[in-house]
Amino acid sequence: MSDTPAQPTAPAINPVLRTVLLWTGIAAVVLIVLGGGIGFLVAGTDGLWSGLAGVGLAVVFLALTPISVLIANRFYGREMFATVFFGIVMGGWLLKLVIFIVAIVILRGQSWVVPGVIFGSLVAGIIVSLVIDAVAFSRLRVPHVSDIELPTRDPEAREDS
């Protein structure tokens, strides 16, 4: 028997991240209906499109982090995992920054954008996502050493006695 345990196939956090993505998708559908509907009631067709744009941006920004962590966790147990993990996650954050800047530059000059509606739907999307993350991680049932496997052989037992 070996003292070296077999590497787990995936970190224990992956099911929680998948749950967060599922709940985010469900919340996105609800926010699209509410954001578009409220936007339409407040400012007509321009409000509808502004609400949809705000919710769309919020969903893209907030889903990129768990997606990047899930992608990075595919390299779990391999050499240089920490480097690859942080490279992928930081790349995801940089991608979000670039998307945000490009979206602001493009949307700023559009005649159909209703600033209050797009801002409100973006903030609503962020708040809903934070609530989803808080609930998912508060229900997390993973031990502090979940990805560690202890040796099966007693280190005190000597073979020469």
mmCIF file of C-alpha atoms in Angstrom:
data_model
loop_
_atom_site.group_PDB
_atom_site.id
_atom_site.type_symbol
_atom_site.label_atom_id
_atom_site.label_comp_id
_atom_site.label_asym_id
_atom_site.label_seq_id
_atom_site.Cartn_x
_atom_site.Cartn_y
_atom_site.Cartn_z
ATOM 1 C CA MET A 1 0.000 0.000 0.000
ATOM 2 C CA SER A 2 1.191 3.495 -0.751
ATOM 3 C CA ASP A 3 1.326 6.548 1.492
ATOM 4 C CA THR A 4 0.505 8.737 -1.486
ATOM 5 C CA PRO A 5 -3.266 9.109 -1.862
ATOM 6 C CA ALA A 6 -4.866 9.207 -5.283
ATOM 7 C CA GLN A 7 -5.686 12.727 -6.450
ATOM 8 C CA PRO A 8 -9.396 13.567 -6.471
ATOM 9 C CA THR A 9 -10.802 14.202 -9.923
ATOM 10 C CA ALA A 10 -12.244 17.623 -9.031
ATOM 11 C CA PRO A 11 -12.247 20.032 -6.102
ATOM 12 C CA ALA A 12 -15.184 19.786 -3.717
ATOM 13 C CA ILE A 13 -16.310 23.346 -4.560
ATOM 14 C CA ASN A 14 -17.405 22.445 -8.116
ATOM 15 C CA PRO A 15 -20.968 21.364 -7.214
ATOM 16 C CA VAL A 16 -21.511 24.652 -5.382
ATOM 17 C CA LEU A 17 -20.316 26.640 -8.390
ATOM 18 C CA ARG A 18 -22.609 24.658 -10.682
ATOM 19 C CA THR A 19 -25.512 25.394 -8.323
ATOM 20 C CA VAL A 20 -24.639 29.091 -8.384
ATOM 21 C CA LEU A 21 -24.680 29.023 -12.199
ATOM 22 C CA LEU A 22 -28.035 27.231 -12.252
ATOM 23 C CA TRP A 23 -29.615 29.716 -9.842
ATOM 24 C CA THR A 24 -28.070 32.605 -11.763
ATOM 25 C CA GLY A 25 -29.656 31.303 -14.965
ATOM 26 C CA ILE A 26 -33.069 31.027 -13.327
ATOM 27 C CA ALA A 27 -32.691 34.490 -11.793
ATOM 28 C CA ALA A 28 -31.622 35.850 -15.197
ATOM 29 C CA VAL A 29 -34.899 34.728 -16.742
ATOM 30 C CA VAL A 30 -36.869 36.399 -13.927
ATOM 31 C CA LEU A 31 -34.755 39.573 -14.175
ATOM 32 C CA ILE A 32 -35.169 39.715 -17.950
ATOM 33 C CA VAL A 33 -38.938 39.626 -17.568
ATOM 34 C CA LEU A 34 -38.962 42.134 -14.694
ATOM 35 C CA GLY A 35 -36.251 44.452 -16.049
ATOM 36 C CA GLY A 36 -37.722 44.515 -19.530
ATOM 37 C CA GLY A 37 -41.278 44.850 -18.236
ATOM 38 C CA ILE A 38 -40.531 47.648 -15.777
ATOM 39 C CA GLY A 39 -38.370 49.378 -18.370
ATOM 40 C CA PHE A 40 -41.218 49.188 -20.870
ATOM 41 C CA LEU A 41 -43.684 50.599 -18.348
ATOM 42 C CA VAL A 42 -41.338 53.441 -17.396
ATOM 43 C CA ALA A 43 -39.991 54.484 -20.798
ATOM 44 C CA GLY A 44 -41.634 52.460 -23.548
ATOM 45 C CA THR A 45 -39.582 50.503 -26.070
ATOM 46 C CA ASP A 46 -36.358 52.337 -25.195
ATOM 47 C CA GLY A 47 -36.877 51.355 -21.557
ATOM 48 C CA LEU A 48 -37.458 47.745 -22.564
ATOM 49 C CA TRP A 49 -34.144 47.592 -24.455
ATOM 50 C CA SER A 50 -32.325 49.442 -21.679
ATOM 51 C CA GLY A 51 -33.642 46.997 -19.079
ATOM 52 C CA LEU A 52 -32.637 44.018 -21.175
ATOM 53 C CA ALA A 53 -29.161 45.469 -21.769
ATOM 54 C CA GLY A 54 -28.631 46.082 -18.049
ATOM 55 C CA VAL A 55 -29.728 42.593 -17.058
ATOM 56 C CA GLY A 56 -27.647 41.067 -19.853
ATOM 57 C CA LEU A 57 -24.521 42.882 -18.713
ATOM 58 C CA ALA A 58 -25.114 41.884 -15.094
ATOM 59 C CA VAL A 59 -25.595 38.227 -15.967
ATOM 60 C CA VAL A 60 -22.494 38.098 -18.190
ATOM 61 C CA PHE A 61 -20.310 39.820 -15.602
ATOM 62 C CA LEU A 62 -21.516 37.714 -12.709
ATOM 63 C CA ALA A 63 -21.456 34.348 -14.487
ATOM 64 C CA LEU A 64 -17.884 34.753 -15.730
ATOM 65 C CA THR A 65 -16.311 34.243 -12.297
ATOM 66 C CA PRO A 66 -17.827 30.822 -11.457
ATOM 67 C CA ILE A 67 -17.337 29.738 -15.078
ATOM 68 C CA SER A 68 -13.657 30.685 -14.975
ATOM 69 C CA VAL A 69 -13.176 28.864 -11.647
ATOM 70 C CA LEU A 70 -14.866 25.736 -13.025
ATOM 71 C CA ILE A 71 -12.646 25.846 -16.112
ATOM 72 C CA ALA A 72 -9.550 26.364 -13.974
ATOM 73 C CA ASN A 73 -10.501 23.482 -11.677
ATOM 74 C CA ARG A 74 -10.212 21.106 -14.629
ATOM 75 C CA PHE A 75 -6.454 21.340 -14.071
ATOM 76 C CA TYR A 76 -6.753 20.257 -10.433
ATOM 77 C CA GLY A 77 -4.075 17.819 -9.323
ATOM 78 C CA ARG A 78 -1.733 18.628 -12.184
ATOM 79 C CA GLU A 79 1.602 20.262 -11.980
ATOM 80 C CA MET A 80 1.428 24.083 -11.850
ATOM 81 C CA PHE A 81 -2.283 23.965 -10.870
ATOM 82 C CA ALA A 82 -2.068 27.109 -8.744
ATOM 83 C CA THR A 83 -0.425 29.087 -11.543
ATOM 84 C CA VAL A 84 -2.913 27.919 -14.153
ATOM 85 C CA PHE A 85 -5.840 28.491 -11.772
ATOM 86 C CA PHE A 86 -4.934 32.077 -10.966
ATOM 87 C CA GLY A 87 -4.043 32.777 -14.587
ATOM 88 C CA ILE A 88 -7.475 31.657 -15.766
ATOM 89 C CA VAL A 89 -9.366 33.448 -12.987
ATOM 90 C CA MET A 90 -7.407 36.692 -13.452
ATOM 91 C CA GLY A 91 -7.894 36.384 -17.206
ATOM 92 C CA GLY A 92 -11.630 36.145 -16.588
ATOM 93 C CA TRP A 93 -11.543 39.284 -14.451
ATOM 94 C CA LEU A 94 -9.576 41.140 -17.118
ATOM 95 C CA LEU A 95 -12.092 39.961 -19.721
ATOM 96 C CA LYS A 96 -14.896 41.375 -17.551
ATOM 97 C CA LEU A 97 -13.074 44.696 -17.312
ATOM 98 C CA VAL A 98 -12.621 44.892 -21.084
ATOM 99 C CA ILE A 99 -16.260 43.924 -21.718
ATOM 100 C CA PHE A 100 -17.426 46.565 -19.231
ATOM 101 C CA ILE A 101 -15.341 49.338 -20.820
ATOM 102 C CA VAL A 102 -16.410 48.374 -24.341
ATOM 103 C CA ALA A 103 -20.071 48.148 -23.289
ATOM 104 C CA ILE A 104 -19.975 51.561 -21.613
ATOM 105 C CA VAL A 105 -18.323 53.170 -24.635
ATOM 106 C CA ILE A 106 -20.824 51.591 -27.036
ATOM 107 C CA LEU A 107 -23.936 52.197 -24.919
ATOM 108 C CA ARG A 108 -23.017 55.749 -23.900
ATOM 109 C CA GLY A 109 -23.769 57.194 -27.310
ATOM 110 C CA GLN A 110 -26.923 55.224 -28.080
ATOM 111 C CA SER A 111 -30.148 57.206 -28.359
ATOM 112 C CA TRP A 112 -32.310 54.355 -27.052
ATOM 113 C CA VAL A 113 -30.515 54.026 -23.707
ATOM 114 C CA VAL A 114 -32.515 55.205 -20.698
ATOM 115 C CA PRO A 115 -29.802 55.684 -18.043
ATOM 116 C CA GLY A 116 -32.044 55.139 -15.021
ATOM 117 C CA VAL A 117 -33.494 51.901 -16.376
ATOM 118 C CA ILE A 118 -30.175 50.397 -17.435
ATOM 119 C CA PHE A 119 -28.611 51.374 -14.106
ATOM 120 C CA GLY A 120 -31.526 49.954 -12.109
ATOM 121 C CA SER A 121 -31.548 46.655 -13.960
ATOM 122 C CA LEU A 122 -27.763 46.341 -13.661
ATOM 123 C CA VAL A 123 -27.898 46.986 -9.903
ATOM 124 C CA ALA A 124 -30.829 44.570 -9.504
ATOM 125 C CA GLY A 125 -28.833 41.880 -11.314
ATOM 126 C CA ILE A 126 -25.823 42.446 -9.082
ATOM 127 C CA ILE A 127 -27.896 42.344 -5.892
ATOM 128 C CA VAL A 128 -29.664 39.138 -6.948
ATOM 129 C CA SER A 129 -26.328 37.544 -7.805
ATOM 130 C CA LEU A 130 -24.843 38.510 -4.439
ATOM 131 C CA VAL A 131 -27.842 36.993 -2.674
ATOM 132 C CA ILE A 132 -27.467 33.791 -4.706
ATOM 133 C CA ASP A 133 -23.754 33.582 -3.861
ATOM 134 C CA ALA A 134 -24.404 34.233 -0.166
ATOM 135 C CA VAL A 135 -27.135 31.594 0.072
ATOM 136 C CA ALA A 136 -25.172 29.000 -1.908
ATOM 137 C CA PHE A 137 -21.992 29.426 0.111
ATOM 138 C CA SER A 138 -23.813 29.614 3.460
ATOM 139 C CA ARG A 139 -25.342 26.211 2.723
ATOM 140 C CA LEU A 140 -21.970 24.802 1.719
ATOM 141 C CA ARG A 141 -21.264 21.546 3.510
ATOM 142 C CA VAL A 142 -17.611 20.923 2.731
ATOM 143 C CA PRO A 143 -15.133 20.101 5.488
ATOM 144 C CA HIS A 144 -12.123 22.373 5.867
ATOM 145 C CA VAL A 145 -9.879 19.646 4.449
ATOM 146 C CA SER A 146 -12.270 18.289 1.848
ATOM 147 C CA ASP A 147 -9.724 17.627 -0.877
ATOM 148 C CA ILE A 148 -7.197 15.863 1.372
ATOM 149 C CA GLU A 149 -7.005 12.112 1.795
ATOM 150 C CA LEU A 150 -5.122 10.720 4.771
ATOM 151 C CA PRO A 151 -2.651 7.859 4.383
ATOM 152 C CA THR A 152 -4.094 4.381 4.860
ATOM 153 C CA ARG A 153 -0.954 2.944 6.475
ATOM 154 C CA ASP A 154 -0.013 3.643 10.081
ATOM 155 C CA PRO A 155 3.260 5.632 10.011
ATOM 156 C CA GLU A 156 4.122 4.324 13.496
ATOM 157 C CA ALA A 157 4.009 0.698 12.403
ATOM 158 C CA ARG A 158 7.482 -0.530 11.529
ATOM 159 C CA GLU A 159 7.983 -3.305 9.052
ATOM 160 C CA ASP A 160 11.326 -4.457 10.543
ATOM 161 C CA SER A 161 9.951 -5.405 13.984
#
